[in-house]
């Protein structure tokens, strides 16, 4: 049985398949075709952090595919009410698919060992693969057939979103630059490992924004303080202050460069309103693509294509 906890687990070909299914089912939906591929199926959403996009897009895509979704918050007692060896096999024996959003990636890995149905990571502290699929679907739509030649630059805190974006770019052979100050970069061994594993040197990391953004077709950022890091917020604001995506940064990117953000955003911190609220911003298309990208992932993972 396959799970999608990290994009490490998928081959380049599988990632391309998911993106193709997403595109095909997005067109079907736009033409009013809603095939009931999940008729009689139940998708559970086990979440221990807040969510708008991930929760609503998974619930909606399940409905569009003729299935039923169950939102499972803190009251089901994951990790508190009974041992995992009881909780997880019982929960997953009812379900056809489980989406998990958790504070700790290790906690998800531990739970998955007891799972009786496929599990999709709906965000952990280190990984957000669903976001990366939607990001690449958006890049594909905007850049068209030559999207693999795009240059994507991420500016800010190298976090869970950056991690999955770097993995998907590396696997698809897309150039990605990360601009982050020291202390907010990935271990250099992670970047080396990506480039070695995928036989390319497309993923780069630097503290120099101008160098990273030069010629970029997409400039991406995320909050400086992720969920769970609130106690560090003051320090993070100080340390990352020079890494705001504003007009000056966008003007150093390629002509026609688009702005991306996984959302939620904090205007005036990681991004200025002059960018996120301008016509260079593709955030609504990107957020809407969460639904289409995850639909492709669900159809692929459950073998319904
Ligand atoms: N981008 C994202 O995952 O949004 P939510 O936290 O609202 O699900
Ligand atoms: N890095 C952010 C992403 C939210 C979708 C967080 O983990 O809070």
PDB file of C-alpha atoms and ligand atoms in Angstrom:
ATOM      1  CA  UNK A   1       0.000   0.000   0.000  1.00  0.00           C
ATOM      2  CA  UNK A   2       1.341   3.462  -0.973  1.00  0.00           C
ATOM      3  CA  UNK A   3       1.276   6.602   1.151  1.00  0.00           C
ATOM      4  CA  UNK A   4       2.352  10.133   0.236  1.00  0.00           C
ATOM      5  CA  UNK A   5       4.118  11.623   3.248  1.00  0.00           C
ATOM      6  CA  UNK A   6       6.942  13.219   1.295  1.00  0.00           C
ATOM      7  CA  UNK A   7       7.761  13.637  -2.387  1.00  0.00           C
ATOM      8  CA  UNK A   8      10.855  11.516  -1.704  1.00  0.00           C
ATOM      9  CA  UNK A   9       8.520   8.528  -2.115  1.00  0.00           C
ATOM     10  CA  UNK A  10       7.428   9.389  -5.670  1.00  0.00           C
ATOM     11  CA  UNK A  11       9.396   9.037  -8.885  1.00  0.00           C
ATOM     12  CA  UNK A  12       9.592  11.857 -11.432  1.00  0.00           C
ATOM     13  CA  UNK A  13       7.315   9.872 -13.702  1.00  0.00           C
ATOM     14  CA  UNK A  14       4.706   9.427 -10.958  1.00  0.00           C
ATOM     15  CA  UNK A  15       4.781  13.164 -10.211  1.00  0.00           C
ATOM     16  CA  UNK A  16       4.203  13.928 -13.896  1.00  0.00           C
ATOM     17  CA  UNK A  17       1.313  11.408 -13.968  1.00  0.00           C
ATOM     18  CA  UNK A  18      -0.337  13.132 -10.989  1.00  0.00           C
ATOM     19  CA  UNK A  19       0.012  16.547 -12.682  1.00  0.00           C
ATOM     20  CA  UNK A  20      -1.473  15.175 -15.931  1.00  0.00           C
ATOM     21  CA  UNK A  21      -4.444  13.657 -14.078  1.00  0.00           C
ATOM     22  CA  UNK A  22      -4.946  16.963 -12.239  1.00  0.00           C
ATOM     23  CA  UNK A  23      -5.011  18.910 -15.508  1.00  0.00           C
ATOM     24  CA  UNK A  24      -7.408  16.412 -17.126  1.00  0.00           C
ATOM     25  CA  UNK A  25      -9.863  16.429 -14.209  1.00  0.00           C
ATOM     26  CA  UNK A  26      -9.690  20.218 -13.908  1.00  0.00           C
ATOM     27  CA  UNK A  27     -10.858  20.431 -17.559  1.00  0.00           C
ATOM     28  CA  UNK A  28     -13.577  17.845 -16.929  1.00  0.00           C
ATOM     29  CA  UNK A  29     -14.889  19.864 -13.985  1.00  0.00           C
ATOM     30  CA  UNK A  30     -14.857  23.061 -16.035  1.00  0.00           C
ATOM     31  CA  UNK A  31     -16.983  21.352 -18.671  1.00  0.00           C
ATOM     32  CA  UNK A  32     -19.453  20.144 -16.043  1.00  0.00           C
ATOM     33  CA  UNK A  33     -18.262  16.527 -15.977  1.00  0.00           C
ATOM     34  CA  UNK A  34     -18.026  15.140 -12.406  1.00  0.00           C
ATOM     35  CA  UNK A  35     -17.193  11.427 -12.640  1.00  0.00           C
ATOM     36  CA  UNK A  36     -18.189   9.593  -9.437  1.00  0.00           C
ATOM     37  CA  UNK A  37     -14.842   7.804  -9.001  1.00  0.00           C
ATOM     38  CA  UNK A  38     -15.163   7.826  -5.190  1.00  0.00           C
ATOM     39  CA  UNK A  39     -18.777   6.701  -4.987  1.00  0.00           C
ATOM     40  CA  UNK A  40     -19.219   4.814  -1.694  1.00  0.00           C
ATOM     41  CA  UNK A  41     -15.746   5.913  -0.492  1.00  0.00           C
ATOM     42  CA  UNK A  42     -14.955   7.780   2.711  1.00  0.00           C
ATOM     43  CA  UNK A  43     -11.994  10.129   3.109  1.00  0.00           C
ATOM     44  CA  UNK A  44     -10.965  11.027   6.680  1.00  0.00           C
ATOM     45  CA  UNK A  45      -9.237  14.309   7.522  1.00  0.00           C
ATOM     46  CA  UNK A  46      -7.291  13.989  10.768  1.00  0.00           C
ATOM     47  CA  UNK A  47      -6.082  17.520  11.583  1.00  0.00           C
ATOM     48  CA  UNK A  48      -4.270  18.861  14.646  1.00  0.00           C
ATOM     49  CA  UNK A  49      -3.488  22.300  13.144  1.00  0.00           C
ATOM     50  CA  UNK A  50      -5.812  24.916  11.588  1.00  0.00           C
ATOM     51  CA  UNK A  51      -6.503  24.879   7.850  1.00  0.00           C
ATOM     52  CA  UNK A  52      -8.631  26.615   5.244  1.00  0.00           C
ATOM     53  CA  UNK A  53      -7.291  25.495   1.855  1.00  0.00           C
ATOM     54  CA  UNK A  54      -6.240  21.925   2.639  1.00  0.00           C
ATOM     55  CA  UNK A  55      -9.375  21.012   4.550  1.00  0.00           C
ATOM     56  CA  UNK A  56     -11.918  22.623   2.233  1.00  0.00           C
ATOM     57  CA  UNK A  57     -10.227  21.502  -0.992  1.00  0.00           C
ATOM     58  CA  UNK A  58     -10.039  17.855   0.161  1.00  0.00           C
ATOM     59  CA  UNK A  59     -13.645  17.899   1.383  1.00  0.00           C
ATOM     60  CA  UNK A  60     -14.845  19.515  -1.854  1.00  0.00           C
ATOM     61  CA  UNK A  61     -12.912  17.287  -4.228  1.00  0.00           C
ATOM     62  CA  UNK A  62     -14.251  14.226  -2.392  1.00  0.00           C
ATOM     63  CA  UNK A  63     -17.817  15.496  -2.868  1.00  0.00           C
ATOM     64  CA  UNK A  64     -17.137  16.268  -6.540  1.00  0.00           C
ATOM     65  CA  UNK A  65     -15.933  12.674  -6.997  1.00  0.00           C
ATOM     66  CA  UNK A  66     -19.084  11.276  -5.385  1.00  0.00           C
ATOM     67  CA  UNK A  67     -17.492  10.307  -2.051  1.00  0.00           C
ATOM     68  CA  UNK A  68     -17.943  11.372   1.546  1.00  0.00           C
ATOM     69  CA  UNK A  69     -15.441  13.136   3.813  1.00  0.00           C
ATOM     70  CA  UNK A  70     -15.173  13.193   7.602  1.00  0.00           C
ATOM     71  CA  UNK A  71     -13.350  15.971   9.424  1.00  0.00           C
ATOM     72  CA  UNK A  72     -11.664  14.583  12.543  1.00  0.00           C
ATOM     73  CA  UNK A  73     -10.370  17.205  14.976  1.00  0.00           C
ATOM     74  CA  UNK A  74      -8.839  16.925  18.436  1.00  0.00           C
ATOM     75  CA  UNK A  75     -11.859  15.149  19.974  1.00  0.00           C
ATOM     76  CA  UNK A  76     -11.019  11.795  18.329  1.00  0.00           C
ATOM     77  CA  UNK A  77      -8.005  11.706  20.650  1.00  0.00           C
ATOM     78  CA  UNK A  78      -5.084  10.980  18.343  1.00  0.00           C
ATOM     79  CA  UNK A  79      -2.186  10.295  20.697  1.00  0.00           C
ATOM     80  CA  UNK A  80      -4.151  11.069  23.851  1.00  0.00           C
ATOM     81  CA  UNK A  81      -7.231   8.871  24.358  1.00  0.00           C
ATOM     82  CA  UNK A  82      -5.908   5.407  23.504  1.00  0.00           C
ATOM     83  CA  UNK A  83      -2.703   3.820  22.223  1.00  0.00           C
ATOM     84  CA  UNK A  84      -1.801   4.266  18.561  1.00  0.00           C
ATOM     85  CA  UNK A  85      -1.827   0.495  18.027  1.00  0.00           C
ATOM     86  CA  UNK A  86      -5.596   0.612  18.681  1.00  0.00           C
ATOM     87  CA  UNK A  87      -6.425   4.071  17.332  1.00  0.00           C
ATOM     88  CA  UNK A  88      -4.852   3.865  13.914  1.00  0.00           C
ATOM     89  CA  UNK A  89      -5.931   0.388  12.639  1.00  0.00           C
ATOM     90  CA  UNK A  90      -9.481   1.050  13.823  1.00  0.00           C
ATOM     91  CA  UNK A  91      -9.720   4.516  12.264  1.00  0.00           C
ATOM     92  CA  UNK A  92      -8.186   3.440   8.967  1.00  0.00           C
ATOM     93  CA  UNK A  93     -10.229   0.217   8.729  1.00  0.00           C
ATOM     94  CA  UNK A  94     -13.340   2.434   8.314  1.00  0.00           C
ATOM     95  CA  UNK A  95     -11.761   4.658   5.673  1.00  0.00           C
ATOM     96  CA  UNK A  96     -10.588   4.444   2.063  1.00  0.00           C
ATOM     97  CA  UNK A  97      -8.114   7.304   2.440  1.00  0.00           C
ATOM     98  CA  UNK A  98      -6.773   9.379   5.318  1.00  0.00           C
ATOM     99  CA  UNK A  99      -5.359  12.901   5.056  1.00  0.00           C
ATOM    100  CA  UNK A 100      -3.298  13.945   8.072  1.00  0.00           C
ATOM    101  CA  UNK A 101      -2.171  17.408   9.200  1.00  0.00           C
ATOM    102  CA  UNK A 102       0.134  17.141  12.189  1.00  0.00           C
ATOM    103  CA  UNK A 103       2.520  19.079  14.378  1.00  0.00           C
ATOM    104  CA  UNK A 104       5.234  16.462  13.980  1.00  0.00           C
ATOM    105  CA  UNK A 105       6.258  14.543  10.875  1.00  0.00           C
ATOM    106  CA  UNK A 106       7.651  11.787  13.094  1.00  0.00           C
ATOM    107  CA  UNK A 107       4.200  11.373  14.672  1.00  0.00           C
ATOM    108  CA  UNK A 108       2.694  10.813  11.205  1.00  0.00           C
ATOM    109  CA  UNK A 109       5.365   8.286  10.279  1.00  0.00           C
ATOM    110  CA  UNK A 110       4.675   6.409  13.493  1.00  0.00           C
ATOM    111  CA  UNK A 111       0.911   6.412  12.823  1.00  0.00           C
ATOM    112  CA  UNK A 112       1.293   5.305   9.202  1.00  0.00           C
ATOM    113  CA  UNK A 113       2.999   2.121  10.337  1.00  0.00           C
ATOM    114  CA  UNK A 114      -0.412   1.029  11.723  1.00  0.00           C
ATOM    115  CA  UNK A 115      -2.498   2.280   8.800  1.00  0.00           C
ATOM    116  CA  UNK A 116      -4.837   0.030   6.837  1.00  0.00           C
ATOM    117  CA  UNK A 117      -5.558   2.611   4.130  1.00  0.00           C
ATOM    118  CA  UNK A 118      -3.408   5.025   2.114  1.00  0.00           C
ATOM    119  CA  UNK A 119      -2.377   8.206   3.924  1.00  0.00           C
ATOM    120  CA  UNK A 120      -1.653  11.634   2.414  1.00  0.00           C
ATOM    121  CA  UNK A 121       0.336  14.263   4.294  1.00  0.00           C
ATOM    122  CA  UNK A 122      -1.761  17.436   4.537  1.00  0.00           C
ATOM    123  CA  UNK A 123       1.184  19.326   6.140  1.00  0.00           C
ATOM    124  CA  UNK A 124       3.693  18.564   8.855  1.00  0.00           C
ATOM    125  CA  UNK A 125       6.473  20.623  10.400  1.00  0.00           C
ATOM    126  CA  UNK A 126       8.870  19.573   7.627  1.00  0.00           C
ATOM    127  CA  UNK A 127       6.831  18.656   4.550  1.00  0.00           C
ATOM    128  CA  UNK A 128       3.816  19.873   2.522  1.00  0.00           C
ATOM    129  CA  UNK A 129       3.622  17.731  -0.631  1.00  0.00           C
ATOM    130  CA  UNK A 130       0.019  18.684  -1.560  1.00  0.00           C
ATOM    131  CA  UNK A 131       1.095  22.321  -1.731  1.00  0.00           C
ATOM    132  CA  UNK A 132       3.988  21.453  -4.045  1.00  0.00           C
ATOM    133  CA  UNK A 133       1.662  19.656  -6.485  1.00  0.00           C
ATOM    134  CA  UNK A 134      -0.599  22.739  -6.628  1.00  0.00           C
ATOM    135  CA  UNK A 135       2.434  25.000  -7.035  1.00  0.00           C
ATOM    136  CA  UNK A 136       3.681  23.035 -10.024  1.00  0.00           C
ATOM    137  CA  UNK A 137       0.216  22.780 -11.562  1.00  0.00           C
ATOM    138  CA  UNK A 138       0.083  26.593 -11.391  1.00  0.00           C
ATOM    139  CA  UNK A 139       3.562  26.963 -12.893  1.00  0.00           C
ATOM    140  CA  UNK A 140       2.550  24.540 -15.659  1.00  0.00           C
ATOM    141  CA  UNK A 141      -0.612  26.535 -16.437  1.00  0.00           C
ATOM    142  CA  UNK A 142       1.167  29.895 -16.460  1.00  0.00           C
ATOM    143  CA  UNK A 143       4.383  28.881 -18.247  1.00  0.00           C
ATOM    144  CA  UNK A 144       2.712  26.448 -20.657  1.00  0.00           C
ATOM    145  CA  UNK A 145       4.540  23.660 -22.502  1.00  0.00           C
ATOM    146  CA  UNK A 146       7.963  25.017 -21.574  1.00  0.00           C
ATOM    147  CA  UNK A 147       7.231  25.025 -17.828  1.00  0.00           C
ATOM    148  CA  UNK A 148      10.138  22.664 -17.128  1.00  0.00           C
ATOM    149  CA  UNK A 149      12.484  25.470 -18.223  1.00  0.00           C
ATOM    150  CA  UNK A 150      11.120  27.855 -15.596  1.00  0.00           C
ATOM    151  CA  UNK A 151      13.300  29.289 -12.854  1.00  0.00           C
ATOM    152  CA  UNK A 152      11.530  29.418  -9.478  1.00  0.00           C
ATOM    153  CA  UNK A 153      13.007  31.486  -6.653  1.00  0.00           C
ATOM    154  CA  UNK A 154      11.903  31.081  -3.061  1.00  0.00           C
ATOM    155  CA  UNK A 155      12.688  34.002  -0.721  1.00  0.00           C
ATOM    156  CA  UNK A 156      12.468  33.755   3.075  1.00  0.00           C
ATOM    157  CA  UNK A 157      12.426  30.985   5.666  1.00  0.00           C
ATOM    158  CA  UNK A 158      13.393  27.577   4.215  1.00  0.00           C
ATOM    159  CA  UNK A 159      10.488  25.659   5.745  1.00  0.00           C
ATOM    160  CA  UNK A 160       8.057  22.778   5.091  1.00  0.00           C
ATOM    161  CA  UNK A 161       6.677  24.434   1.942  1.00  0.00           C
ATOM    162  CA  UNK A 162      10.176  25.168   0.610  1.00  0.00           C
ATOM    163  CA  UNK A 163      11.242  21.591   1.331  1.00  0.00           C
ATOM    164  CA  UNK A 164       8.471  20.060  -0.800  1.00  0.00           C
ATOM    165  CA  UNK A 165       8.927  22.685  -3.525  1.00  0.00           C
ATOM    166  CA  UNK A 166      12.657  21.898  -3.695  1.00  0.00           C
ATOM    167  CA  UNK A 167      11.919  18.172  -3.945  1.00  0.00           C
ATOM    168  CA  UNK A 168       9.357  18.547  -6.731  1.00  0.00           C
ATOM    169  CA  UNK A 169      11.590  20.961  -8.675  1.00  0.00           C
ATOM    170  CA  UNK A 170      14.572  18.675  -8.356  1.00  0.00           C
ATOM    171  CA  UNK A 171      12.574  15.609  -9.427  1.00  0.00           C
ATOM    172  CA  UNK A 172      11.080  17.400 -12.442  1.00  0.00           C
ATOM    173  CA  UNK A 173      14.386  19.017 -13.417  1.00  0.00           C
ATOM    174  CA  UNK A 174      13.238  22.587 -12.737  1.00  0.00           C
ATOM    175  CA  UNK A 175      15.744  25.217 -11.644  1.00  0.00           C
ATOM    176  CA  UNK A 176      15.065  26.532  -8.137  1.00  0.00           C
ATOM    177  CA  UNK A 177      16.968  29.132  -6.113  1.00  0.00           C
ATOM    178  CA  UNK A 178      16.424  29.648  -2.405  1.00  0.00           C
ATOM    179  CA  UNK A 179      17.328  32.992  -0.806  1.00  0.00           C
ATOM    180  CA  UNK A 180      17.426  32.793   2.988  1.00  0.00           C
ATOM    181  CA  UNK A 181      19.663  34.254   5.671  1.00  0.00           C
ATOM    182  CA  UNK A 182      22.001  31.998   7.611  1.00  0.00           C
ATOM    183  CA  UNK A 183      20.103  30.129  10.279  1.00  0.00           C
ATOM    184  CA  UNK A 184      17.022  29.947   8.027  1.00  0.00           C
ATOM    185  CA  UNK A 185      18.579  27.915   5.208  1.00  0.00           C
ATOM    186  CA  UNK A 186      18.480  24.149   4.721  1.00  0.00           C
ATOM    187  CA  UNK A 187      21.474  22.086   5.779  1.00  0.00           C
ATOM    188  CA  UNK A 188      23.729  22.198   2.720  1.00  0.00           C
ATOM    189  CA  UNK A 189      23.770  18.374   2.782  1.00  0.00           C
ATOM    190  CA  UNK A 190      20.031  18.385   1.883  1.00  0.00           C
ATOM    191  CA  UNK A 191      20.670  20.489  -1.232  1.00  0.00           C
ATOM    192  CA  UNK A 192      23.683  18.332  -2.189  1.00  0.00           C
ATOM    193  CA  UNK A 193      21.648  15.161  -1.691  1.00  0.00           C
ATOM    194  CA  UNK A 194      18.815  16.444  -3.913  1.00  0.00           C
ATOM    195  CA  UNK A 195      21.174  17.401  -6.694  1.00  0.00           C
ATOM    196  CA  UNK A 196      23.089  14.116  -6.440  1.00  0.00           C
ATOM    197  CA  UNK A 197      19.970  11.926  -6.291  1.00  0.00           C
ATOM    198  CA  UNK A 198      18.404  13.547  -9.302  1.00  0.00           C
ATOM    199  CA  UNK A 199      21.623  13.933 -11.258  1.00  0.00           C
ATOM    200  CA  UNK A 200      21.312  17.689 -11.633  1.00  0.00           C
ATOM    201  CA  UNK A 201      22.587  20.823  -9.944  1.00  0.00           C
ATOM    202  CA  UNK A 202      19.382  22.770 -10.311  1.00  0.00           C
ATOM    203  CA  UNK A 203      18.691  23.532  -6.651  1.00  0.00           C
ATOM    204  CA  UNK A 204      20.765  26.360  -5.208  1.00  0.00           C
ATOM    205  CA  UNK A 205      20.749  28.166  -1.887  1.00  0.00           C
ATOM    206  CA  UNK A 206      22.229  31.552  -1.052  1.00  0.00           C
ATOM    207  CA  UNK A 207      21.831  34.435   1.395  1.00  0.00           C
ATOM    208  CA  UNK A 208      21.938  36.878  -1.535  1.00  0.00           C
ATOM    209  CA  UNK A 209      18.416  37.746  -2.781  1.00  0.00           C
ATOM    210  CA  UNK A 210      19.594  39.585  -5.904  1.00  0.00           C
ATOM    211  CA  UNK A 211      21.588  36.553  -6.997  1.00  0.00           C
ATOM    212  CA  UNK A 212      18.675  34.148  -6.355  1.00  0.00           C
ATOM    213  CA  UNK A 213      16.000  36.296  -7.999  1.00  0.00           C
ATOM    214  CA  UNK A 214      18.001  37.247 -11.087  1.00  0.00           C
ATOM    215  CA  UNK A 215      16.025  36.013 -14.115  1.00  0.00           C
ATOM    216  CA  UNK A 216      13.404  34.175 -12.032  1.00  0.00           C
ATOM    217  CA  UNK A 217      10.051  33.495 -13.709  1.00  0.00           C
ATOM    218  CA  UNK A 218       8.330  32.858 -10.373  1.00  0.00           C
ATOM    219  CA  UNK A 219       9.082  34.439  -7.010  1.00  0.00           C
ATOM    220  CA  UNK A 220       7.649  32.482  -4.085  1.00  0.00           C
ATOM    221  CA  UNK A 221       7.505  33.200  -0.389  1.00  0.00           C
ATOM    222  CA  UNK A 222       5.800  31.920   2.763  1.00  0.00           C
ATOM    223  CA  UNK A 223       5.301  33.254   6.293  1.00  0.00           C
ATOM    224  CA  UNK A 224       8.383  33.834   8.435  1.00  0.00           C
ATOM    225  CA  UNK A 225       6.703  32.186  11.423  1.00  0.00           C
ATOM    226  CA  UNK A 226       5.057  28.866  10.652  1.00  0.00           C
ATOM    227  CA  UNK A 227       2.372  27.239  12.805  1.00  0.00           C
ATOM    228  CA  UNK A 228       4.024  26.015  16.010  1.00  0.00           C
ATOM    229  CA  UNK A 229       6.869  28.605  15.909  1.00  0.00           C
ATOM    230  CA  UNK A 230       4.877  31.490  17.419  1.00  0.00           C
ATOM    231  CA  UNK A 231       7.256  31.831  20.409  1.00  0.00           C
ATOM    232  CA  UNK A 232      10.102  32.721  17.990  1.00  0.00           C
ATOM    233  CA  UNK A 233       8.074  35.244  16.037  1.00  0.00           C
ATOM    234  CA  UNK A 234       9.799  38.444  17.293  1.00  0.00           C
ATOM    235  CA  UNK A 235      13.264  37.092  16.535  1.00  0.00           C
ATOM    236  CA  UNK A 236      12.161  35.800  13.130  1.00  0.00           C
ATOM    237  CA  UNK A 237      10.725  39.210  12.182  1.00  0.00           C
ATOM    238  CA  UNK A 238      14.116  40.755  12.934  1.00  0.00           C
ATOM    239  CA  UNK A 239      16.226  38.091  11.254  1.00  0.00           C
ATOM    240  CA  UNK A 240      14.166  37.938   8.060  1.00  0.00           C
ATOM    241  CA  UNK A 241      13.405  41.662   7.709  1.00  0.00           C
ATOM    242  CA  UNK A 242      15.628  42.032   4.619  1.00  0.00           C
ATOM    243  CA  UNK A 243      13.899  39.139   2.850  1.00  0.00           C
ATOM    244  CA  UNK A 244      10.537  40.733   2.093  1.00  0.00           C
ATOM    245  CA  UNK A 245       9.244  40.243  -1.453  1.00  0.00           C
ATOM    246  CA  UNK A 246       8.457  43.795  -2.588  1.00  0.00           C
ATOM    247  CA  UNK A 247       8.570  45.745  -5.867  1.00  0.00           C
ATOM    248  CA  UNK A 248      12.338  46.051  -5.625  1.00  0.00           C
ATOM    249  CA  UNK A 249      12.719  42.251  -5.455  1.00  0.00           C
ATOM    250  CA  UNK A 250      10.165  41.601  -8.227  1.00  0.00           C
ATOM    251  CA  UNK A 251      11.917  44.138 -10.461  1.00  0.00           C
ATOM    252  CA  UNK A 252      15.094  42.031 -10.342  1.00  0.00           C
ATOM    253  CA  UNK A 253      13.222  38.950 -11.616  1.00  0.00           C
ATOM    254  CA  UNK A 254      12.504  38.170 -15.286  1.00  0.00           C
ATOM    255  CA  UNK A 255      10.034  40.323 -17.223  1.00  0.00           C
ATOM    256  CA  UNK A 256       6.502  39.130 -16.517  1.00  0.00           C
ATOM    257  CA  UNK A 257       7.579  37.162 -13.410  1.00  0.00           C
ATOM    258  CA  UNK A 258       4.675  35.955 -11.276  1.00  0.00           C
ATOM    259  CA  UNK A 259       4.395  35.971  -7.506  1.00  0.00           C
ATOM    260  CA  UNK A 260       3.398  32.796  -5.624  1.00  0.00           C
ATOM    261  CA  UNK A 261       2.544  32.192  -1.954  1.00  0.00           C
ATOM    262  CA  UNK A 262       1.062  29.074  -0.354  1.00  0.00           C
ATOM    263  CA  UNK A 263      -1.072  31.285   1.981  1.00  0.00           C
ATOM    264  CA  UNK A 264      -2.088  32.387   4.532  1.00  0.00           C
ATOM    265  CA  UNK A 265       0.080  35.499   4.004  1.00  0.00           C
ATOM    266  CA  UNK A 266       1.125  38.337   6.284  1.00  0.00           C
ATOM    267  CA  UNK A 267       1.152  41.513   4.217  1.00  0.00           C
ATOM    268  CA  UNK A 268       3.946  43.857   5.361  1.00  0.00           C
ATOM    269  CA  UNK A 269       6.090  40.945   6.588  1.00  0.00           C
ATOM    270  CA  UNK A 270       7.226  38.355   4.015  1.00  0.00           C
ATOM    271  CA  UNK A 271       5.388  40.143   1.186  1.00  0.00           C
ATOM    272  CA  UNK A 272       4.409  43.746   0.497  1.00  0.00           C
ATOM    273  CA  UNK A 273       0.823  44.554  -0.577  1.00  0.00           C
ATOM    274  CA  UNK A 274       2.259  46.187  -3.723  1.00  0.00           C
ATOM    275  CA  UNK A 275       3.207  42.660  -4.877  1.00  0.00           C
ATOM    276  CA  UNK A 276       0.606  40.263  -3.461  1.00  0.00           C
ATOM    277  CA  UNK A 277      -2.289  42.543  -4.442  1.00  0.00           C
ATOM    278  CA  UNK A 278      -0.922  43.347  -7.913  1.00  0.00           C
ATOM    279  CA  UNK A 279      -1.606  41.654 -11.236  1.00  0.00           C
ATOM    280  CA  UNK A 280       1.771  39.863 -10.910  1.00  0.00           C
ATOM    281  CA  UNK A 281       0.255  37.780  -8.123  1.00  0.00           C
ATOM    282  CA  UNK A 282      -1.056  34.301  -9.008  1.00  0.00           C
ATOM    283  CA  UNK A 283      -2.129  33.410  -5.462  1.00  0.00           C
ATOM    284  CA  UNK A 284      -5.833  32.834  -6.137  1.00  0.00           C
ATOM    285  CA  UNK A 285      -5.159  30.512  -9.083  1.00  0.00           C
ATOM    286  CA  UNK A 286      -2.504  28.752  -6.970  1.00  0.00           C
ATOM    287  CA  UNK A 287      -4.861  28.285  -3.995  1.00  0.00           C
ATOM    288  CA  UNK A 288      -7.684  27.108  -6.260  1.00  0.00           C
ATOM    289  CA  UNK A 289      -5.284  24.579  -7.766  1.00  0.00           C
ATOM    290  CA  UNK A 290      -5.018  22.891  -4.366  1.00  0.00           C
ATOM    291  CA  UNK A 291      -8.332  21.246  -5.204  1.00  0.00           C
ATOM    292  CA  UNK A 292      -7.317  20.116  -8.698  1.00  0.00           C
ATOM    293  CA  UNK A 293      -3.807  18.995  -7.732  1.00  0.00           C
ATOM    294  CA  UNK A 294      -5.049  16.947  -4.765  1.00  0.00           C
ATOM    295  CA  UNK A 295      -7.841  15.485  -6.881  1.00  0.00           C
ATOM    296  CA  UNK A 296      -5.166  14.216  -9.261  1.00  0.00           C
ATOM    297  CA  UNK A 297      -3.162  12.853  -6.331  1.00  0.00           C
ATOM    298  CA  UNK A 298      -6.176  11.052  -4.813  1.00  0.00           C
ATOM    299  CA  UNK A 299      -7.224   9.530  -8.155  1.00  0.00           C
ATOM    300  CA  UNK A 300      -3.641   8.375  -8.777  1.00  0.00           C
ATOM    301  CA  UNK A 301      -3.053   7.020  -5.252  1.00  0.00           C
ATOM    302  CA  UNK A 302      -6.334   5.080  -5.187  1.00  0.00           C
ATOM    303  CA  UNK A 303      -5.702   3.719  -8.693  1.00  0.00           C
ATOM    304  CA  UNK A 304      -8.874   5.282 -10.111  1.00  0.00           C
ATOM    305  CA  UNK A 305      -7.355   6.986 -13.159  1.00  0.00           C
TER     306      UNK A 305
HETATM  307  N1  LIG B   1      -1.552  26.533   2.119  1.00  0.00           N
HETATM  308  C1  LIG B   1      -2.242  25.795   3.016  1.00  0.00           C
HETATM  309  O1  LIG B   1      -1.929  24.626   3.275  1.00  0.00           O
HETATM  310  O2  LIG B   1      -3.303  26.449   3.558  1.00  0.00           O
HETATM  311  P1  LIG B   1      -4.127  25.970   4.833  1.00  0.00           P
HETATM  312  O3  LIG B   1      -3.198  26.004   6.004  1.00  0.00           O
HETATM  313  O4  LIG B   1      -5.242  26.971   4.951  1.00  0.00           O
HETATM  314  O5  LIG B   1      -4.646  24.577   4.583  1.00  0.00           O
HETATM  315  N1  LIG B   2       4.834  27.206   6.565  1.00  0.00           N
HETATM  316  C1  LIG B   2       3.440  27.398   6.885  1.00  0.00           C
HETATM  317  C2  LIG B   2       2.579  26.867   5.797  1.00  0.00           C
HETATM  318  C3  LIG B   2       1.105  27.014   6.020  1.00  0.00           C
HETATM  319  C4  LIG B   2       0.309  26.434   4.903  1.00  0.00           C
HETATM  320  C5  LIG B   2       3.134  26.687   8.199  1.00  0.00           C
HETATM  321  O1  LIG B   2       3.604  25.555   8.391  1.00  0.00           O
HETATM  322  O2  LIG B   2       2.444  27.262   9.046  1.00  0.00           O
END
